[in-house]
Amino acid sequence: MIPADYPLTVVQGGTFQLDWQLLDNVRSVTLTAGSDLVGLRCHGFVAGDLVGFRSSAGTFPCGMAGVKGYYVISSGLTSDAFRVSLTAGGASIGFNPVAADLTGIGYEVGKAVSLVGATLDADIRSTIDGSLAASFTVTALDAAAGVGRMRLAPATTLAMTASDQYAYDLNFRVGGDSYYPMGGQLTVQQTRSRP
């Protein structure tokens, strides 16, 4: 896992929710129009591995999605290509990108980091004095696939001053080891009433 600097903006008095997926050894992949094969030279995946995808544009070809676990399947599996399924040993998801899905968009894949047995928390601290300002409610949505959610309730965001400076971090603890895969600046946007 490589720590990601991911700035966040929350609206004061609003609900904030962010779904994320922890991936290890993330690398660029090649998608080919009309094919459900994912190209990655010497990928090292074996059938049954859980992986996740990222997109530079935040969009994916039909049949694919980010923040979701996919199983590598044996069909089409070579040292340089693989297919994925929604279930272990299941059928290929059958995504078929078209040229528009591939123009100027970079795609990446990484092995899912299991959250099974992990403890998760995410704190928000003042960057001025380091005091704890709030904490996200953190839940695992699909622990095996490394998918989780960070959430702030309206009462929490309302209590945060828009003029203050904040930073947050996501802490992932398993077996005595602690990791911080995501963090960054957190901005509170003040709500305005209509005249």
mmCIF file of N, CA, C and O in Angstrom, residues 2 23-30 38-45 51-54 79 82 106-111:
data_model
loop_
_atom_site.group_PDB
_atom_site.id
_atom_site.type_symbol
_atom_site.label_atom_id
_atom_site.label_comp_id
_atom_site.label_asym_id
_atom_site.label_seq_id
_atom_site.Cartn_x
_atom_site.Cartn_y
_atom_site.Cartn_z
ATOM 1 N N ILE A 2 0.591 2.111 -0.891
ATOM 2 C CA ILE A 2 1.314 3.374 -0.940
ATOM 3 C C ILE A 2 0.382 4.441 -0.382
ATOM 4 O O ILE A 2 -0.758 4.560 -0.814
ATOM 5 N N LEU A 23 -5.654 -1.080 -2.168
ATOM 6 C CA LEU A 23 -5.012 -1.935 -3.162
ATOM 7 C C LEU A 23 -3.508 -1.893 -2.969
ATOM 8 O O LEU A 23 -2.943 -0.863 -2.600
ATOM 9 N N ASP A 24 -2.856 -3.015 -3.244
ATOM 10 C CA ASP A 24 -1.410 -3.113 -3.133
ATOM 11 C C ASP A 24 -0.817 -3.343 -4.518
ATOM 12 O O ASP A 24 -1.443 -3.983 -5.369
ATOM 13 N N ASN A 25 0.395 -2.821 -4.734
ATOM 14 C CA ASN A 25 1.129 -3.036 -5.980
ATOM 15 C C ASN A 25 0.293 -2.611 -7.190
ATOM 16 O O ASN A 25 0.103 -3.375 -8.144
ATOM 17 N N VAL A 26 -0.202 -1.391 -7.156
ATOM 18 C CA VAL A 26 -1.053 -0.862 -8.234
ATOM 19 C C VAL A 26 -0.189 -0.553 -9.460
ATOM 20 O O VAL A 26 0.840 0.110 -9.353
ATOM 21 N N ARG A 27 -0.634 -1.071 -10.628
ATOM 22 C CA ARG A 27 0.108 -0.884 -11.872
ATOM 23 C C ARG A 27 -0.854 -0.586 -13.021
ATOM 24 O O ARG A 27 -2.012 -0.989 -12.991
ATOM 25 N N SER A 28 -0.337 0.089 -14.029
ATOM 26 C CA SER A 28 -1.131 0.403 -15.222
ATOM 27 C C SER A 28 -1.439 -0.855 -16.011
ATOM 28 O O SER A 28 -0.590 -1.740 -16.127
ATOM 29 N N VAL A 29 -2.671 -0.913 -16.537
ATOM 30 C CA VAL A 29 -3.086 -2.053 -17.348
ATOM 31 C C VAL A 29 -3.512 -1.567 -18.723
ATOM 32 O O VAL A 29 -3.790 -0.393 -18.923
ATOM 33 N N THR A 30 -3.579 -2.521 -19.651
ATOM 34 C CA THR A 30 -4.034 -2.237 -21.000
ATOM 35 C C THR A 30 -5.390 -2.890 -21.207
ATOM 36 O O THR A 30 -5.549 -4.085 -20.950
ATOM 37 N N VAL A 38 -7.654 -8.280 -19.675
ATOM 38 C CA VAL A 38 -6.899 -7.171 -19.101
ATOM 39 C C VAL A 38 -5.427 -7.490 -19.326
ATOM 40 O O VAL A 38 -4.945 -8.546 -18.908
ATOM 41 N N GLY A 39 -4.708 -6.599 -19.981
ATOM 42 C CA GLY A 39 -3.300 -6.830 -20.281
ATOM 43 C C GLY A 39 -2.387 -6.187 -19.251
ATOM 44 O O GLY A 39 -2.502 -5.000 -18.973
ATOM 45 N N LEU A 40 -1.488 -7.003 -18.695
ATOM 46 C CA LEU A 40 -0.480 -6.502 -17.752
ATOM 47 C C LEU A 40 0.682 -7.486 -17.764
ATOM 48 O O LEU A 40 0.565 -8.614 -17.283
ATOM 49 N N ARG A 41 1.795 -7.046 -18.325
ATOM 50 C CA ARG A 41 2.967 -7.906 -18.459
ATOM 51 C C ARG A 41 3.451 -8.381 -17.090
ATOM 52 O O ARG A 41 3.600 -7.595 -16.170
ATOM 53 N N CYS A 42 3.662 -9.686 -16.974
ATOM 54 C CA CYS A 42 4.189 -10.314 -15.750
ATOM 55 C C CYS A 42 3.391 -9.905 -14.512
ATOM 56 O O CYS A 42 3.956 -9.528 -13.484
ATOM 57 N N HIS A 43 2.065 -9.967 -14.589
ATOM 58 C CA HIS A 43 1.207 -9.487 -13.502
ATOM 59 C C HIS A 43 1.345 -10.284 -12.214
ATOM 60 O O HIS A 43 1.174 -9.743 -11.123
ATOM 61 N N GLY A 44 1.599 -11.572 -12.287
ATOM 62 C CA GLY A 44 1.790 -12.388 -11.085
ATOM 63 C C GLY A 44 0.516 -12.825 -10.388
ATOM 64 O O GLY A 44 0.568 -13.464 -9.338
ATOM 65 N N PHE A 45 -0.639 -12.508 -10.944
ATOM 66 C CA PHE A 45 -1.894 -12.935 -10.333
ATOM 67 C C PHE A 45 -2.141 -14.415 -10.605
ATOM 68 O O PHE A 45 -1.701 -14.957 -11.629
ATOM 69 N N VAL A 51 -8.808 -8.497 -6.913
ATOM 70 C CA VAL A 51 -8.168 -7.285 -7.406
ATOM 71 C C VAL A 51 -9.202 -6.159 -7.461
ATOM 72 O O VAL A 51 -10.406 -6.387 -7.359
ATOM 73 N N GLY A 52 -8.712 -4.948 -7.654
ATOM 74 C CA GLY A 52 -9.577 -3.783 -7.848
ATOM 75 C C GLY A 52 -8.978 -2.889 -8.911
ATOM 76 O O GLY A 52 -7.777 -2.946 -9.189
ATOM 77 N N PHE A 53 -9.814 -2.056 -9.514
ATOM 78 C CA PHE A 53 -9.385 -1.193 -10.610
ATOM 79 C C PHE A 53 -9.534 0.279 -10.235
ATOM 80 O O PHE A 53 -10.402 0.655 -9.443
ATOM 81 N N ARG A 54 -8.700 1.097 -10.857
ATOM 82 C CA ARG A 54 -8.780 2.557 -10.748
ATOM 83 C C ARG A 54 -8.771 3.128 -12.157
ATOM 84 O O ARG A 54 -8.249 2.530 -13.081
ATOM 85 N N SER A 79 0.637 -15.208 -18.301
ATOM 86 C CA SER A 79 1.536 -14.363 -17.511
ATOM 87 C C SER A 79 1.357 -12.883 -17.840
ATOM 88 O O SER A 79 1.762 -12.019 -17.062
ATOM 89 N N PHE A 82 -5.293 -11.425 -18.118
ATOM 90 C CA PHE A 82 -6.236 -12.130 -17.244
ATOM 91 C C PHE A 82 -7.637 -11.593 -17.458
ATOM 92 O O PHE A 82 -7.840 -10.529 -18.038
ATOM 93 N N GLY A 106 -6.439 6.426 -18.350
ATOM 94 C CA GLY A 106 -5.517 5.419 -17.853
ATOM 95 C C GLY A 106 -6.222 4.525 -16.851
ATOM 96 O O GLY A 106 -6.987 5.002 -16.009
ATOM 97 N N TYR A 107 -5.979 3.231 -16.942
ATOM 98 C CA TYR A 107 -6.567 2.272 -16.004
ATOM 99 C C TYR A 107 -5.452 1.577 -15.236
ATOM 100 O O TYR A 107 -4.367 1.335 -15.778
ATOM 101 N N GLU A 108 -5.730 1.270 -13.979
ATOM 102 C CA GLU A 108 -4.769 0.597 -13.117
ATOM 103 C C GLU A 108 -5.462 -0.541 -12.387
ATOM 104 O O GLU A 108 -6.683 -0.510 -12.184
ATOM 105 N N VAL A 109 -4.664 -1.525 -11.964
ATOM 106 C CA VAL A 109 -5.171 -2.642 -11.179
ATOM 107 C C VAL A 109 -4.200 -2.882 -10.026
ATOM 108 O O VAL A 109 -3.006 -2.607 -10.136
ATOM 109 N N GLY A 110 -4.738 -3.374 -8.931
ATOM 110 C CA GLY A 110 -3.910 -3.747 -7.789
ATOM 111 C C GLY A 110 -4.566 -4.881 -7.040
ATOM 112 O O GLY A 110 -5.781 -5.106 -7.160
ATOM 113 N N LYS A 111 -3.783 -5.606 -6.277
ATOM 114 C CA LYS A 111 -4.312 -6.699 -5.468
ATOM 115 C C LYS A 111 -5.017 -6.101 -4.256
ATOM 116 O O LYS A 111 -4.504 -5.212 -3.592
#
